[in-house]
Amino acid sequence: METFDYVIVGAGSAGSVLANRLSEDAGTTICVLEAGGRDWHPYIHLPAGFIKTFHMKSVNWAYQQEPGPYTGGRSIYAPRGKTLGGSSSINGHIYNRGQRQDFDTWAQMGNRGWGYVDILPYFKRMERRVGEGDETFRGREGPLTVTTMDWRDPLCEAFMAGAMSLGIPRNPDYNGAIQEGVSYCQRTIENGLRMSAAKAFLHPARKRPNVDVRTHAHVTNIIFEGKRAVGVRYLRGGKGGTPVEIRANKEVILSGGAYNSPQVLQLSGVGSPDLLRSHGIEVRHALPGVGEGLQDHYAPRSVARVKNIKTINELRKGWHLWVEALKWATTRRGLLSLSPTMVYCFWHSGETAESSDLQITFTPASYKEGVQGALEDLPGMTCTSWQQRPESRGYVRIRSSDPFAPPIIQTNYLTAELDRRVVVAGMKLARRLLKSEPLAPYYDYEDFPGPKVQSDEELLSAATQRGTTTFHPGCTCRMGPADSTWAVVDDQLRVHGLSGLRVIDASVMPRMISANLNASTLMIADKASDLIRGRSSPEAVRLAS
Ligand SMILES: Cc1cc2nc3c(=O)[nH]c(=O)nc-3n(C[C@H](O)[C@H](O)[C@H](O)COP(=O)(O)OP(=O)(O)OC[C@H]3O[C@@H](n4cnc5c(N)ncnc54)[C@H](O)[C@@H]3O)c2cc1C
């Protein structure tokens, strides 16, 4: 059987960082197994290609969630990257780390070394920030380029002026000392091209002789000897392909993402005994927290029709598109270099929220049915609002013992009372922002939720009819103490009760953070690489309290 020191399952955000950092030790051998193919498709690299990869099954798992109590009977679509770079190859490019309190809460939950001052050095060492930023918080020499949106649009400017007219300050860097305020987005885009985790971390690592990256390698289960993980089994070529077993001398690392890492554990007999037995899977290790605790951000998209100016809805059609294509080909700028979101605003749902609990985005475009996959034909602008730190939790459970059956994904959006309250407050703020004085020359009328929707009950009902995921699932293999009922991994990300096995990806977050998840997932993997290599952490950053 082929043997490597480390076998990494999944070449996504986390897997790419791990492959890079672990292979810095020339004597260490690493095999990365990725179910998807190579990341050659031009739509991955062209920022505006987001709208295409959103549904492209060749690079996307394209999951469907189960209808929940507050999704109006709808099954919400859940895209996930299935290619080198994983979800970072199809995501919306936003770079947003979260708030200091998010990570201090992780530490408070019993996770040593995960407080903000401990993890800030990892955010810094990974990034090459281009643009504004205080050196206390921002890195300038890392492999991951982070730029600020450079397209200037009168609607975006008017939106920001509108926010300021409501008392929301302009913030030059929401990844700096404080998140609150309004600003253009920071993105993982360099020279008009996507900066995926594969581009920043995996492709440089592949040039090293000690890294073997295998695509179309779908891992079906972990191989154990007693309580020790010693390798994995995968199908070369995917479904119907040739079964292959490889061994890990040191560790098997699951980086399959928040839906697939718990799925692989459950298929391997690690999880809730009742669930495993109900699918005829022998219980290798009872760990009821596997797959439980799923969290995500839930967002209704408020839309206004626009007059007196062109929005992206019209600019992407006919001869305009040809002009934009030429612009991108010659200057790497213009419409095709844009992310789906352009302006970010962090604010409070009410006076009692100590730090901003609402994340609000603005785009001079609108989408069919409020879902980002297809633009509308009429001119429109969208203000999306979501609660940053939801309390509702759901689960990911295998549907059957077939490794190719998509897992059951139940996020239970809005089941916590606080979540419903904050989401309604977000819609009210979105409405005020769209109706602000500076946007008045362009504001035609409210399309969604519509002027008839006024009371809290009506707003909540509208949210349940049209809200969608913001694509931030996490917390399905939570990090926490061994004596808790919910933790799956310890604060070194080792699976409780087993050896030779870690989970390192968005699923280990113990609690949802006030951010999109790519930046923090990369940080988790970078810190984990030091834990694995037994290297001391970079010195904690000293901050005024
Ligand atoms: C459409 C979309 C938009 C998003 N927008 C943003 C954004 O703008 N900003 C932001 O910060 N975050 C965004 N996110 C979220 C962010 O990209 C993810 O949270 C992050 O990439 C998760 O990293 P990960 O390593 O946990 O998983 P992933 O990056 O998803 O990696 C998991 C990898 O494992 C592979 N895999 C899974 N199962 C197996 C198996 N059995 N065998 C082999 N390989 C397997 C997958 O194919 C994938 O490549 C978005 C996500 C999506 C899908």
Coordinates of C-alpha atoms and ligand atoms in Angstrom, one line a residue:
M1 CA 0.0 0.0 0.0
E2 CA 1.3 3.5 -0.8
T3 CA 2.3 5.4 2.3
F4 CA 2.6 9.1 3.1
D5 CA 3.2 10.9 6.3
Y6 CA 0.0 12.9 6.0
V7 CA -3.1 12.2 3.9
I8 CA -5.3 15.3 3.5
V9 CA -8.9 14.8 2.4
G10 CA -10.0 17.8 0.4
A11 CA -8.0 20.5 -1.4
G12 CA -10.2 23.4 -0.4
S13 CA -9.4 26.5 1.6
A14 CA -8.1 24.6 4.6
G15 CA -6.5 21.6 2.7
S16 CA -4.6 24.0 0.4
V17 CA -3.0 25.9 3.3
L18 CA -2.1 22.6 5.1
A19 CA -0.5 21.1 1.9
N20 CA 1.6 24.2 1.7
R21 CA 2.7 24.6 5.3
L22 CA 3.3 20.9 6.0
S23 CA 5.4 20.5 2.9
E24 CA 7.8 23.2 4.0
D25 CA 9.5 20.4 5.8
A26 CA 11.2 18.7 2.9
G27 CA 11.4 15.3 4.6
T28 CA 7.7 15.1 5.1
T29 CA 5.5 13.5 2.4
I30 CA 1.9 14.6 1.8
C31 CA -0.9 13.3 -0.3
V32 CA -3.9 15.5 -1.0
L33 CA -7.1 13.8 -2.2
E34 CA -9.6 15.9 -4.0
A35 CA -13.0 14.6 -5.2
G36 CA -13.3 17.4 -7.8
G37 CA -11.1 18.1 -10.8
R38 CA -8.4 20.6 -11.5
D39 CA -9.3 24.3 -11.3
W40 CA -8.6 25.1 -15.0
H41 CA -12.0 26.5 -15.9
P42 CA -11.8 30.2 -16.9
Y43 CA -15.0 31.0 -15.0
I44 CA -13.2 30.1 -11.7
H45 CA -10.5 32.8 -12.3
L46 CA -12.6 35.5 -13.8
P47 CA -14.3 37.2 -10.8
A48 CA -17.6 37.7 -12.5
G49 CA -17.5 34.0 -13.4
F50 CA -19.0 33.5 -9.9
I51 CA -22.5 33.7 -11.4
K52 CA -21.6 30.8 -13.7
T53 CA -19.8 28.5 -11.3
F54 CA -22.7 29.0 -8.9
H55 CA -24.6 26.2 -10.6
M56 CA -21.8 24.5 -12.6
K57 CA -21.8 20.9 -11.5
S58 CA -18.4 20.1 -12.8
V59 CA -16.9 22.3 -10.0
N60 CA -19.7 22.4 -7.5
W61 CA -21.4 19.8 -5.2
A62 CA -24.6 21.8 -5.7
Y63 CA -26.4 20.4 -2.6
Q64 CA -30.0 21.1 -1.6
Q65 CA -30.9 21.7 2.0
E66 CA -34.0 20.2 3.7
P67 CA -36.9 22.6 4.0
G68 CA -36.9 24.1 7.5
P69 CA -39.6 25.4 9.9
Y70 CA -38.9 29.0 8.7
T71 CA -38.0 28.5 5.0
G72 CA -41.6 28.6 3.7
G73 CA -41.5 25.0 2.6
R74 CA -38.5 25.8 0.4
S75 CA -35.4 23.6 0.0
I76 CA -32.5 26.1 -0.1
Y77 CA -29.7 25.6 -2.6
A78 CA -26.3 25.1 -1.0
P79 CA -23.4 25.4 -3.5
R80 CA -19.9 24.1 -2.4
G81 CA -16.7 24.1 -4.3
K82 CA -15.6 20.7 -5.8
T83 CA -12.3 21.5 -7.4
L84 CA -8.8 22.5 -6.3
G85 CA -9.3 25.4 -4.0
G86 CA -12.7 24.0 -2.9
S87 CA -15.2 26.7 -2.1
S88 CA -12.5 29.4 -2.3
S89 CA -12.6 28.7 -6.1
I90 CA -16.3 29.6 -6.4
N91 CA -16.9 32.0 -3.6
G92 CA -17.8 35.7 -3.7
H93 CA -14.1 36.8 -3.0
I94 CA -15.0 38.7 0.2
Y95 CA -12.2 38.9 2.7
N96 CA -13.7 39.5 6.2
R97 CA -12.2 38.2 9.4
G98 CA -14.8 38.8 12.0
Q99 CA -14.7 40.5 15.4
R100 CA -12.3 40.2 18.3
Q101 CA -15.1 38.9 20.5
D102 CA -15.8 36.0 18.1
F103 CA -12.5 34.4 18.7
D104 CA -12.4 35.3 22.4
T105 CA -15.7 33.4 22.7
W106 CA -14.1 30.4 21.1
A107 CA -11.4 30.6 23.8
Q108 CA -14.0 31.0 26.5
M109 CA -15.7 27.8 25.3
G110 CA -12.6 25.9 26.4
N111 CA -10.3 26.3 23.5
R112 CA -6.8 27.3 24.5
G113 CA -4.8 29.4 22.0
W114 CA -7.8 30.5 19.9
G115 CA -8.4 33.9 21.5
Y116 CA -8.1 37.0 19.2
V117 CA -4.6 37.9 20.2
D118 CA -3.4 34.4 19.6
I119 CA -4.9 34.0 16.1
L120 CA -4.3 37.6 14.8
P121 CA -0.6 36.7 13.9
Y122 CA -1.9 34.0 11.6
F123 CA -4.3 36.3 9.8
K124 CA -1.3 38.7 9.4
R125 CA 1.3 36.2 8.2
M126 CA -1.0 34.8 5.5
E127 CA -2.0 38.0 3.8
R128 CA -0.5 40.5 1.4
R129 CA -2.8 43.4 2.1
V130 CA -2.8 46.0 -0.7
G131 CA -4.3 49.3 0.4
E132 CA -5.3 50.8 3.7
G133 CA -4.6 49.0 6.9
D134 CA -2.9 49.5 10.3
E135 CA 0.2 47.3 10.6
T136 CA -1.0 46.1 14.0
F137 CA -3.7 44.2 12.3
R138 CA -2.7 43.7 8.7
G139 CA 0.0 41.7 7.0
R140 CA 1.9 42.8 3.9
E141 CA 4.1 39.9 2.9
G142 CA 2.0 36.8 2.9
P143 CA 0.9 34.7 -0.2
L144 CA -2.8 35.7 -0.1
T145 CA -3.5 39.0 -1.8
V146 CA -6.3 41.2 -0.4
T147 CA -7.3 44.2 -2.4
T148 CA -10.2 46.7 -2.0
M149 CA -12.9 47.1 -4.7
D150 CA -11.6 49.7 -7.1
W151 CA -14.7 50.1 -9.3
R152 CA -16.4 53.4 -8.6
D153 CA -20.2 53.5 -9.2
P154 CA -22.5 56.4 -8.3
L155 CA -25.0 54.0 -6.7
C156 CA -22.3 52.6 -4.4
E157 CA -21.2 56.1 -3.5
A158 CA -24.8 57.2 -2.8
F159 CA -25.4 54.1 -0.7
M160 CA -22.4 54.9 1.5
A161 CA -23.4 58.5 1.8
G162 CA -26.9 57.2 2.7
A163 CA -25.4 55.0 5.5
M164 CA -23.5 58.0 6.8
S165 CA -26.6 60.1 6.8
L166 CA -28.1 57.5 9.1
G167 CA -25.2 57.8 11.5
I168 CA -23.2 54.9 10.3
P169 CA -19.5 55.9 10.0
R170 CA -17.2 55.3 7.1
N171 CA -14.7 52.7 8.1
P172 CA -11.5 52.5 6.1
D173 CA -10.7 49.0 7.3
Y174 CA -13.3 46.6 8.7
N175 CA -10.5 44.0 9.2
G176 CA -8.7 46.5 11.5
A177 CA -9.3 47.7 15.0
I178 CA -13.1 47.8 14.6
Q179 CA -15.5 46.2 12.2
E180 CA -18.4 48.7 12.4
G181 CA -19.1 51.1 9.6
V182 CA -19.5 51.2 5.9
S183 CA -16.9 50.8 3.1
Y184 CA -16.1 49.2 -0.2
C185 CA -15.4 45.4 0.1
Q186 CA -12.0 43.9 0.6
R187 CA -11.6 40.9 -1.8
T188 CA -9.2 38.1 -2.6
I189 CA -8.7 39.3 -6.1
E190 CA -5.3 40.3 -7.7
N191 CA -4.9 42.0 -11.1
G192 CA -8.5 41.2 -12.0
L193 CA -8.2 37.5 -11.2
R194 CA -9.5 35.3 -8.3
M195 CA -7.0 34.6 -5.5
S196 CA -8.2 31.2 -4.4
A197 CA -6.6 29.1 -1.7
A198 CA -5.3 26.9 -4.5
K199 CA -3.6 29.8 -6.2
A200 CA -2.1 31.2 -3.0
F201 CA -1.1 28.0 -1.3
L202 CA -1.7 24.7 -3.2
H203 CA -0.2 25.4 -6.6
P204 CA 3.1 26.7 -5.1
A205 CA 3.2 23.6 -2.9
R206 CA 2.6 21.3 -5.8
K207 CA 5.9 22.3 -7.2
R208 CA 7.6 20.6 -4.3
P209 CA 8.6 16.9 -4.8
N210 CA 7.1 15.9 -1.4
V211 CA 3.5 16.8 -2.4
D212 CA 1.2 14.6 -4.4
V213 CA -2.2 16.1 -5.3
R214 CA -4.7 13.7 -6.7
T215 CA -7.9 15.0 -8.3
H216 CA -11.1 13.0 -9.0
A217 CA -10.2 11.0 -5.8
H218 CA -13.4 10.7 -3.8
V219 CA -12.7 9.5 -0.3
T220 CA -15.3 7.0 0.9
N221 CA -14.0 6.2 4.4
I222 CA -11.1 6.3 6.9
I223 CA -9.2 3.1 7.6
F224 CA -8.7 2.3 11.3
E225 CA -6.6 -0.1 13.3
G226 CA -8.4 -0.1 16.6
K227 CA -8.8 3.5 17.6
R228 CA -6.0 4.7 15.3
A229 CA -6.7 6.2 11.8
V230 CA -4.0 4.7 9.5
G231 CA -5.2 5.6 6.1
V232 CA -8.2 6.2 3.7
R233 CA -10.0 4.5 1.0
Y234 CA -10.9 6.4 -2.2
L235 CA -12.3 5.8 -5.6
R236 CA -10.0 6.9 -8.4
G237 CA -12.2 8.6 -11.0
G238 CA -15.1 9.1 -8.6
K239 CA -18.3 7.1 -8.6
G240 CA -17.8 3.7 -10.3
G241 CA -14.0 4.3 -10.2
T242 CA -11.2 2.0 -9.0
P243 CA -10.9 1.6 -5.2
V244 CA -7.5 2.6 -3.8
E245 CA -6.2 2.5 -0.3
I246 CA -3.4 4.7 1.0
R247 CA -1.7 4.8 4.3
A248 CA -0.8 7.7 6.6
N249 CA 2.3 7.2 8.7
K250 CA 1.5 10.1 10.9
E251 CA -2.0 11.5 10.4
V252 CA -5.2 11.5 8.3
I253 CA -6.5 15.1 8.1
L254 CA -10.1 15.7 7.1
S255 CA -10.5 19.0 5.3
G256 CA -13.7 18.2 3.3
G257 CA -15.6 21.2 4.5
A258 CA -18.6 21.6 6.9
Y259 CA -20.9 19.2 5.0
N260 CA -18.4 16.6 3.9
S261 CA -16.1 16.2 6.8
P262 CA -18.9 15.0 9.1
Q263 CA -20.2 12.8 6.3
V264 CA -16.8 11.0 5.9
L265 CA -16.6 10.5 9.7
Q266 CA -20.1 9.1 9.8
L267 CA -19.4 6.8 6.8
S268 CA -16.4 5.6 8.7
G269 CA -18.3 4.7 11.8
V270 CA -17.6 7.8 13.9
G271 CA -20.7 9.6 15.1
S272 CA -24.0 9.1 16.8
P273 CA -24.5 5.3 17.3
D274 CA -28.2 5.6 16.6
L275 CA -27.6 7.3 13.3
L276 CA -24.9 4.9 12.2
R277 CA -26.9 1.8 13.2
S278 CA -29.9 3.1 11.3
H279 CA -27.8 3.0 8.1
G280 CA -26.2 -0.4 8.9
I281 CA -22.8 1.1 9.7
E282 CA -20.7 -0.5 12.4
V283 CA -19.9 1.9 15.2
R284 CA -16.2 2.4 15.4
H285 CA -16.3 5.2 17.9
A286 CA -19.4 6.8 19.4
L287 CA -19.1 10.6 19.1
P288 CA -22.6 12.1 19.1
G289 CA -21.4 15.7 18.2
V290 CA -20.4 14.7 14.7
G291 CA -22.5 16.6 12.2
E292 CA -24.5 18.3 14.9
G293 CA -24.5 22.1 15.6
L294 CA -24.6 23.3 11.9
Q295 CA -24.8 27.1 11.7
D296 CA -25.1 29.4 8.7
H297 CA -26.1 33.0 7.9
Y298 CA -29.6 33.5 6.6
A299 CA -30.2 36.5 4.4
P300 CA -33.3 38.1 2.8
R301 CA -32.3 40.3 -0.1
S302 CA -34.2 43.6 -0.2
V303 CA -34.5 45.0 -3.7
A304 CA -35.4 48.4 -5.1
R305 CA -36.0 49.3 -8.8
V306 CA -33.7 51.9 -10.1
K307 CA -34.2 54.9 -12.4
N308 CA -31.9 57.5 -14.1
I309 CA -28.8 55.3 -14.1
K310 CA -27.7 51.9 -15.5
T311 CA -27.3 49.0 -13.1
I312 CA -25.2 45.8 -13.6
N313 CA -28.4 44.1 -14.8
E314 CA -28.3 46.1 -18.0
L315 CA -24.5 46.5 -18.3
R316 CA -23.9 42.8 -18.6
K317 CA -26.1 42.6 -21.8
G318 CA -25.5 43.2 -25.5
W319 CA -22.8 45.5 -26.7
H320 CA -22.1 46.7 -23.1
L321 CA -20.8 43.2 -22.3
W322 CA -18.4 43.3 -25.3
V323 CA -17.0 46.6 -24.1
E324 CA -16.6 45.2 -20.7
A325 CA -14.9 42.0 -22.0
L326 CA -12.4 44.2 -24.0
K327 CA -11.8 46.3 -20.9
W328 CA -11.0 43.2 -18.8
A329 CA -8.8 41.7 -21.5
T330 CA -6.8 44.9 -21.8
T331 CA -6.8 46.4 -18.3
R332 CA -8.1 43.6 -16.0
R333 CA -10.6 46.1 -14.7
G334 CA -14.3 46.8 -15.2
L335 CA -17.5 44.8 -14.7
L336 CA -15.9 41.3 -15.2
S337 CA -13.4 42.0 -12.4
L338 CA -16.2 42.5 -9.9
S339 CA -17.4 40.5 -7.0
P340 CA -21.1 39.9 -6.5
T341 CA -21.0 42.3 -3.5
M342 CA -19.4 45.7 -3.6
V343 CA -20.1 47.6 -0.4
Y344 CA -20.1 46.3 3.2
C345 CA -21.9 47.8 6.2
F346 CA -21.7 46.5 9.7
W347 CA -24.3 47.9 12.2
H348 CA -26.5 47.2 15.2
S349 CA -30.0 45.7 15.2
G350 CA -30.8 47.8 18.3
E351 CA -29.3 49.8 21.0
T352 CA -28.7 46.8 23.2
A353 CA -26.3 45.0 20.7
E354 CA -22.9 45.7 22.1
S355 CA -21.0 45.1 18.9
S356 CA -22.5 45.1 15.4
D357 CA -24.8 42.2 14.9
L358 CA -25.9 43.0 11.4
Q359 CA -23.9 42.5 8.2
I360 CA -25.4 44.4 5.3
T361 CA -24.2 44.4 1.7
F362 CA -25.0 46.5 -1.3
T363 CA -24.8 45.8 -5.0
P364 CA -26.1 47.9 -7.9
A365 CA -27.7 44.7 -9.3
S366 CA -30.6 42.4 -8.5
Y367 CA -31.2 38.7 -8.8
K368 CA -34.1 36.5 -9.9
E369 CA -36.0 35.2 -6.9
G370 CA -33.3 36.9 -4.7
V371 CA -30.9 34.1 -5.4
Q372 CA -27.4 35.1 -6.7
G373 CA -27.3 32.7 -9.6
A374 CA -29.2 34.8 -12.2
L375 CA -29.4 38.6 -12.7
E376 CA -32.8 40.3 -13.4
D377 CA -33.6 42.1 -16.6
L378 CA -35.1 45.3 -15.0
P379 CA -32.7 47.8 -13.4
G380 CA -32.3 47.0 -9.7
M381 CA -30.2 47.4 -6.6
T382 CA -30.0 44.9 -3.7
C383 CA -29.4 45.4 0.0
T384 CA -28.8 42.1 1.7
S385 CA -28.9 41.9 5.4
W386 CA -28.1 39.1 7.8
Q387 CA -27.6 38.4 11.5
Q388 CA -23.9 38.0 12.2
R389 CA -24.1 35.6 15.1
P390 CA -27.2 33.4 14.8
E391 CA -28.2 31.0 17.6
S392 CA -30.1 28.5 15.6
R393 CA -28.4 25.2 15.0
G394 CA -29.1 22.3 12.7
Y395 CA -27.2 19.2 11.5
V396 CA -25.6 17.3 8.7
R397 CA -26.4 13.5 8.7
I398 CA -25.7 10.8 6.2
R399 CA -28.7 9.9 4.1
S400 CA -27.5 6.4 3.6
S401 CA -24.3 4.3 3.7
D402 CA -23.7 5.2 0.1
P403 CA -20.8 7.7 0.0
F404 CA -22.2 9.3 -3.1
A405 CA -25.6 10.1 -1.6
P406 CA -25.7 13.8 -0.6
P407 CA -25.9 14.3 3.1
I408 CA -29.0 15.5 4.8
I409 CA -28.5 19.2 5.5
Q410 CA -30.9 20.8 8.0
T411 CA -29.8 24.3 9.1
N412 CA -32.9 25.1 11.1
Y413 CA -32.6 28.8 10.0
L414 CA -34.5 31.3 12.3
T415 CA -35.6 28.7 14.8
A416 CA -34.1 30.7 17.6
E417 CA -36.3 33.7 18.6
L418 CA -33.3 36.1 18.7
D419 CA -32.5 35.2 15.1
R420 CA -36.0 36.1 13.9
R421 CA -35.8 39.4 15.7
V422 CA -32.4 40.4 14.3
V423 CA -33.3 39.4 10.8
V424 CA -36.4 41.5 10.9
A425 CA -34.4 44.4 12.2
G426 CA -31.9 43.9 9.4
M427 CA -34.7 44.2 6.8
K428 CA -35.9 47.4 8.4
L429 CA -32.4 48.9 8.3
A430 CA -32.0 47.7 4.6
R431 CA -35.2 49.6 3.8
R432 CA -34.0 52.8 5.5
L433 CA -30.7 52.5 3.7
L434 CA -32.3 52.1 0.2
K435 CA -34.7 55.0 0.9
S436 CA -31.9 57.3 2.2
E437 CA -31.7 60.8 0.8
P438 CA -28.5 60.4 -1.3
L439 CA -30.1 57.4 -3.1
A440 CA -33.3 59.3 -3.8
P441 CA -32.4 60.4 -7.4
Y442 CA -32.0 56.7 -8.4
Y443 CA -34.7 55.1 -6.2
D444 CA -37.8 54.2 -8.1
Y445 CA -39.8 51.9 -5.9
E446 CA -39.4 49.0 -3.5
D447 CA -39.7 45.6 -5.2
F448 CA -39.0 43.3 -2.3
P449 CA -40.4 42.9 0.3
G450 CA -42.7 45.6 -1.1
P451 CA -44.5 48.6 0.4
K452 CA -47.4 46.5 1.7
V453 CA -45.0 44.6 4.0
Q454 CA -44.8 46.7 7.1
S455 CA -45.3 44.9 10.4
D456 CA -42.7 42.7 12.0
E457 CA -44.9 39.6 11.3
E458 CA -45.1 40.6 7.6
L459 CA -41.4 41.2 7.4
L460 CA -40.6 37.8 9.0
S461 CA -43.0 36.1 6.6
A462 CA -41.3 37.8 3.7
A463 CA -37.9 36.7 5.1
T464 CA -39.1 33.1 5.3
Q465 CA -40.4 33.2 1.7
R466 CA -37.3 34.5 0.1
G467 CA -34.3 34.3 2.4
T468 CA -31.3 32.3 1.3
T469 CA -28.0 31.1 2.6
T470 CA -25.0 33.3 2.4
F471 CA -22.9 30.1 1.9
H472 CA -21.3 30.1 5.3
P473 CA -22.0 26.7 6.9
G474 CA -19.7 25.7 9.8
C475 CA -19.7 24.2 13.3
T476 CA -20.4 20.6 12.3
C477 CA -17.3 19.1 14.0
R478 CA -17.0 21.6 16.8
M479 CA -13.8 22.2 18.8
G480 CA -14.3 22.0 22.5
P481 CA -13.4 20.1 25.7
A482 CA -13.6 16.3 25.8
D483 CA -16.1 16.3 28.6
S484 CA -18.7 18.4 26.6
T485 CA -21.6 16.7 24.9
W486 CA -21.1 18.4 21.6
A487 CA -17.3 18.7 20.9
V488 CA -15.8 16.5 18.1
V489 CA -12.2 17.8 18.2
D490 CA -9.9 19.2 20.9
D491 CA -8.2 22.5 20.7
Q492 CA -5.4 20.9 18.7
L493 CA -8.1 19.8 16.3
R494 CA -7.6 16.0 17.1
V495 CA -10.7 13.9 17.0
H496 CA -11.7 13.1 20.6
G497 CA -11.1 9.5 21.6
L498 CA -9.2 8.6 18.4
S499 CA -5.6 9.0 17.4
G500 CA -3.9 9.9 14.1
L501 CA -7.0 11.9 13.0
R502 CA -7.8 15.6 12.8
V503 CA -10.5 17.7 11.3
I504 CA -9.2 21.0 10.0
D505 CA -11.7 23.2 8.1
A506 CA -14.8 25.4 8.7
S507 CA -16.6 22.6 10.6
V508 CA -14.4 22.9 13.7
M509 CA -15.6 26.4 14.5
P510 CA -17.4 26.1 17.8
R511 CA -19.7 29.0 17.1
M512 CA -20.5 31.2 14.1
I513 CA -18.4 34.3 13.7
S514 CA -19.4 37.8 12.6
A515 CA -18.0 37.2 9.1
N516 CA -17.9 35.3 5.9
L517 CA -15.9 32.2 6.6
N518 CA -13.0 31.9 4.1
A519 CA -10.5 34.1 5.9
S520 CA -11.0 32.4 9.3
T521 CA -10.9 28.9 7.7
L522 CA -7.5 29.7 6.1
M523 CA -6.4 31.0 9.5
I524 CA -7.6 27.8 11.3
A525 CA -5.5 25.7 8.8
D526 CA -2.5 27.9 9.2
K527 CA -2.5 27.7 13.0
A528 CA -3.2 23.9 12.8
S529 CA -0.1 23.5 10.6
D530 CA 2.0 24.8 13.5
L531 CA 0.2 22.6 16.0
I532 CA 0.9 19.5 13.8
R533 CA 4.6 20.5 13.2
G534 CA 5.1 21.2 16.9
R535 CA 6.2 24.7 16.1
S536 CA 5.6 27.5 18.6
S537 CA 3.0 30.0 17.7
P538 CA 4.0 33.4 16.5
E539 CA 4.1 35.9 19.4
A540 CA 0.6 37.0 20.4
V541 CA -0.3 40.5 19.3
R542 CA -0.4 43.1 22.2
L543 CA -3.6 45.1 21.9
A544 CA -5.0 47.8 24.2
S545 CA -8.0 46.2 25.9
Ligands
LIG1 C1 -21.0 30.3 -3.5 C2 -20.2 30.6 -2.3 C3 -19.8 31.9 -2.0 C4 -19.1 32.2 -0.9 N1 -18.6 33.5 -0.7 C5 -17.7 33.8 0.3 C6 -17.1 35.0 0.4 O1 -17.3 35.9 -0.5 N2 -16.2 35.2 1.4 C7 -15.9 34.3 2.3 O2 -15.1 34.5 3.2 N3 -16.5 33.1 2.2 C8 -17.3 32.8 1.2 N4 -17.8 31.5 1.1 C9 -17.5 30.5 2.1 C10 -16.1 30.1 2.0 O3 -15.6 30.0 0.7 C11 -16.0 28.7 2.7 O4 -16.5 28.9 4.1 C12 -14.6 28.1 2.8 O5 -14.0 28.1 1.5 C13 -14.6 26.7 3.4 O6 -13.4 26.1 3.4 P1 -13.2 24.6 3.8 O7 -11.8 24.3 3.7 O8 -13.9 24.4 5.1 O9 -14.1 23.8 2.7 P2 -14.0 23.8 1.1 O10 -13.2 25.0 0.6 O11 -15.4 23.7 0.6 O12 -13.1 22.5 0.8 C14 -13.5 21.2 0.9 C15 -12.9 20.4 -0.2 O13 -13.0 19.0 0.1 C16 -13.4 18.3 -1.0 N5 -14.1 17.1 -0.6 C17 -15.2 17.0 0.1 N6 -15.6 15.7 0.3 C18 -14.6 15.0 -0.2 C19 -14.3 13.6 -0.3 N7 -15.2 12.7 0.2 N8 -13.2 13.2 -0.9 C20 -12.3 14.0 -1.4 N9 -12.5 15.4 -1.4 C21 -13.6 15.9 -0.8 C22 -14.3 19.3 -1.8 O14 -14.5 19.0 -3.1 C23 -13.6 20.6 -1.5 O15 -12.6 20.9 -2.5 C24 -18.6 31.2 0.0 C25 -18.9 29.9 -0.3 C26 -19.7 29.6 -1.5 C27 -19.9 28.1 -1.8

